[in-house]
């Protein structure tokens, strides 16, 4: 179990959101006035930073929000140089007009600390920490927060690595079963993007968190993995399926569930709340 100064960081909670909320409580024992901690993930295919998880004690959480990384010079520089950023007075140091900047001011946040996340050499996103007090992020506080943020980074990176390994295994199974003949990489990418758009569109109605939306996006490419268990004579049949063949084809959903449950267990990511 990860600890900081003897304090257990994540206890037995499971989802990344729950872990972040617990970490926020632990930070408040040492640094007063930390109103919000949030993580945004970066999608290199679209250049978008996307809200992912947050723990918000004061103000309203910003959710279902995305912003091009290349449109922010300071964030882009941080991602390239692996540097952190401290803003002691948001109203003074950040010009109004940007939706995110205006939102920070509207919530009453006065100062902020931002740290980039990496998985090896790959840029993952950012950790944003906001306070209702000005100049709260002293050198000592920054040192402590960097250690805690590193734990957040490691936890998210571990999940991303496990999920990527799972998806790679599934893709290898597809290739082995010759599913790539009609399920191309571009098709699977489009499916994932459509799934995310739909999830965002119904997020309010079904109370989908940004974390759940991201999981839907990540796992959408597995939507028909069960087809690798369907005989080729049925799967690749050019003519119309008869009733018996159609029944076999319809069984690919149950087969897919069995495959995913096995892979989740093998990669020890069955703890994911949305798995």
XYZ file of C-alpha atoms in Angstrom:
275
model
C 0.000 0.000 0.000
C 1.326 3.422 -0.921
C 2.000 5.666 2.071
C 3.124 9.240 2.621
C 4.614 10.154 6.009
C 2.968 7.070 7.460
C -0.477 7.910 6.065
C -2.045 5.174 3.883
C -2.859 6.846 0.598
C -5.475 4.651 -1.006
C -6.655 2.144 1.629
C -9.044 -0.372 0.027
C -10.898 1.905 -2.389
C -10.970 0.874 -6.012
C -11.887 3.449 -8.640
C -9.398 6.159 -9.486
C -11.958 8.772 -8.480
C -12.288 7.216 -5.024
C -8.528 7.027 -4.690
C -8.189 10.686 -5.617
C -10.864 11.675 -3.109
C -9.054 9.816 -0.346
C -5.760 11.391 -1.329
C -7.425 14.815 -1.239
C -8.550 14.172 2.335
C -5.005 13.177 3.270
C -3.562 16.329 1.693
C -6.003 18.508 3.634
C -4.512 17.147 6.848
C -1.259 18.849 5.859
C -2.264 21.732 3.583
C -5.417 23.713 4.301
C -7.373 25.402 1.551
C -6.893 22.797 -1.196
C -10.338 22.963 -2.781
C -9.883 20.799 -5.855
C -7.644 18.119 -7.326
C -8.312 16.991 -10.879
C -6.632 14.927 -13.568
C -6.998 15.445 -17.302
C -5.870 12.852 -19.834
C -4.246 13.657 -23.165
C -5.356 12.031 -26.410
C -2.475 12.258 -28.916
C -4.774 11.308 -31.799
C -6.910 14.427 -31.328
C -4.509 16.669 -29.346
C -7.258 17.037 -26.749
C -6.923 17.261 -22.986
C -10.021 15.597 -21.508
C -11.393 15.846 -17.985
C -10.953 12.453 -16.310
C -11.202 12.333 -12.507
C -11.626 14.977 -9.838
C -12.119 15.556 -6.132
C -13.872 18.868 -5.585
C -14.587 20.125 -2.048
C -15.482 23.700 -3.009
C -17.051 24.923 -6.218
C -18.668 22.893 -8.979
C -16.618 20.243 -10.758
C -15.872 20.870 -14.411
C -16.861 17.728 -16.321
C -17.274 16.554 -19.892
C -14.775 19.198 -20.984
C -11.935 19.028 -23.483
C -9.378 21.506 -24.760
C -6.636 21.336 -27.425
C -3.227 21.131 -25.777
C -1.647 23.093 -28.615
C -3.918 26.052 -27.791
C -2.215 26.521 -24.420
C 1.407 27.614 -24.722
C 2.131 27.132 -21.028
C 0.640 23.638 -20.799
C 2.316 22.565 -24.032
C 5.684 23.753 -22.711
C 5.144 21.883 -19.452
C 4.359 18.676 -21.323
C 7.512 19.032 -23.411
C 9.890 20.107 -20.645
C 8.369 18.088 -17.762
C 8.033 21.181 -15.606
C 5.439 22.211 -13.020
C 3.573 25.508 -12.839
C 2.482 27.607 -9.881
C 0.009 30.478 -10.189
C -0.132 32.493 -6.960
C -2.962 34.808 -8.023
C -5.272 33.498 -10.736
C -7.139 36.775 -11.246
C -3.871 38.658 -11.676
C -1.840 36.120 -13.653
C -4.396 34.515 -16.002
C -6.161 36.711 -18.573
C -9.960 36.241 -18.736
C -11.725 35.010 -21.844
C -10.649 31.365 -21.792
C -13.546 29.105 -20.692
C -11.378 27.196 -18.225
C -9.795 30.356 -16.805
C -13.209 31.972 -16.381
C -14.471 28.823 -14.689
C -11.563 28.867 -12.204
C -12.372 32.458 -11.253
C -16.109 31.749 -10.993
C -15.410 28.933 -8.518
C -13.481 31.278 -6.267
C -10.128 29.562 -6.783
C -7.237 31.922 -6.136
C -4.056 29.916 -6.735
C -3.104 26.713 -8.517
C -0.405 24.079 -8.906
C -0.131 22.031 -12.103
C 2.054 19.002 -12.762
C 2.330 16.938 -15.969
C 1.902 13.154 -15.873
C 3.986 10.668 -17.824
C 4.075 6.943 -18.441
C 7.730 6.422 -19.236
C 8.412 8.822 -22.097
C 4.752 9.150 -23.031
C 2.854 12.233 -21.887
C -0.370 11.216 -20.108
C -1.964 14.489 -19.042
C -1.992 16.873 -16.089
C -2.785 17.018 -12.399
C -4.420 20.306 -11.402
C -4.579 21.403 -7.757
C -6.518 24.558 -6.896
C -6.820 26.538 -3.676
C -9.145 29.240 -2.419
C -6.137 30.946 -0.830
C -3.525 32.993 -2.655
C 0.174 32.095 -2.555
C -0.528 28.820 -0.744
C 1.898 26.801 -2.865
C 5.170 27.557 -1.085
C 8.344 25.643 -1.881
C 7.644 23.267 1.007
C 4.061 22.669 -0.096
C 5.204 22.126 -3.686
C 7.723 19.529 -2.539
C 5.065 17.597 -0.633
C 2.543 17.867 -3.456
C 5.034 16.645 -6.042
C 5.567 13.480 -4.004
C 1.830 12.937 -3.705
C 1.243 13.759 -7.369
C 3.862 11.197 -8.333
C 1.737 8.579 -6.576
C -1.319 9.703 -8.548
C 0.758 9.557 -11.732
C 2.005 6.040 -10.942
C -1.504 4.789 -10.208
C -2.977 6.189 -13.424
C 0.020 5.030 -15.476
C -0.313 1.513 -14.049
C -3.962 1.373 -15.055
C -3.229 2.753 -18.528
C -0.428 0.205 -18.989
C -2.657 -2.675 -17.898
C -5.511 -1.560 -20.153
C -3.165 -1.131 -23.124
C -1.747 -4.608 -22.529
C -5.263 -6.014 -22.398
C -6.220 -4.271 -25.634
C -3.011 -5.447 -27.313
C -3.787 -9.023 -26.294
C -7.283 -8.706 -27.701
C -5.912 -7.285 -30.948
C -3.438 -10.159 -31.223
C -6.334 -12.571 -30.811
C -8.215 -10.722 -33.550
C -5.251 -10.948 -35.884
C -4.769 -14.626 -35.128
C -8.413 -15.267 -35.961
C -8.158 -13.166 -39.142
C -10.774 -10.710 -37.871
C -8.652 -7.912 -39.271
C -10.047 -8.778 -42.702
C -13.191 -6.861 -41.859
C -12.472 -5.177 -38.510
C -9.706 -2.758 -39.464
C -7.840 -0.563 -37.021
C -9.587 2.505 -38.409
C -12.977 0.894 -37.875
C -12.156 0.114 -34.243
C -10.872 3.650 -33.695
C -14.073 5.069 -35.147
C -16.139 2.768 -32.944
C -14.276 4.017 -29.870
C -14.776 7.646 -30.891
C -18.484 7.139 -31.577
C -18.883 5.344 -28.257
C -17.299 8.293 -26.467
C -19.518 10.800 -28.284
C -22.629 8.840 -27.357
C -21.482 8.464 -23.744
C -20.844 12.210 -23.504
C -24.252 12.916 -25.006
C -26.103 10.845 -22.408
C -23.745 11.552 -19.493
C -26.184 13.790 -17.639
C -29.146 11.466 -18.174
C -27.305 8.371 -16.944
C -24.946 10.138 -14.535
C -21.823 8.959 -16.307
C -18.625 10.283 -14.758
C -15.676 11.344 -16.901
C -13.851 8.267 -15.629
C -16.650 5.979 -16.813
C -16.808 7.770 -20.181
C -13.070 7.243 -20.634
C -13.431 3.543 -19.835
C -16.249 3.256 -22.383
C -13.952 4.883 -24.937
C -11.007 2.636 -24.074
C -12.929 -0.631 -24.127
C -15.240 0.091 -27.068
C -12.861 -1.649 -29.460
C -13.625 -4.919 -27.654
C -17.312 -4.728 -28.563
C -17.210 -7.809 -30.788
C -14.170 -9.692 -29.504
C -16.411 -12.727 -29.037
C -16.406 -13.221 -32.799
C -13.043 -14.955 -32.499
C -15.009 -17.871 -31.033
C -17.323 -18.140 -34.038
C -16.413 -20.735 -36.712
C -15.085 -19.201 -39.923
C -17.700 -20.984 -42.012
C -20.328 -18.905 -40.208
C -18.373 -15.734 -39.514
C -17.148 -15.358 -43.082
C -20.161 -16.810 -44.876
C -21.030 -14.473 -47.783
C -24.617 -15.708 -48.034
C -27.478 -15.174 -45.603
C -27.247 -17.156 -42.367
C -29.846 -19.813 -41.626
C -31.625 -19.929 -38.255
C -29.104 -22.296 -36.670
C -26.127 -20.290 -37.923
C -27.692 -17.050 -36.722
C -28.129 -18.530 -33.252
C -24.431 -19.426 -33.199
C -23.498 -15.925 -34.384
C -25.645 -14.325 -31.686
C -23.652 -16.265 -29.116
C -20.602 -14.075 -29.788
C -21.715 -11.649 -27.069
C -21.620 -14.312 -24.350
C -18.300 -15.570 -25.700
C -16.959 -12.023 -25.611
C -17.950 -11.621 -21.969
C -16.147 -14.862 -21.104
C -13.013 -13.774 -22.959
C -12.931 -10.329 -21.343
C -13.528 -11.713 -17.846
C -10.604 -14.092 -18.338
C -8.282 -11.401 -19.673
C -9.268 -8.940 -16.924
C -8.401 -11.562 -14.338
C -5.101 -12.447 -16.031
C -4.033 -8.795 -16.169
C -5.300 -8.156 -12.647
C -7.494 -5.242 -13.724
C -10.796 -6.799 -12.725
C -10.942 -4.202 -9.948
C -11.839 -1.467 -12.446
C -15.216 -0.138 -11.402
C -16.529 -0.272 -14.968
C -14.957 -3.584 -15.902
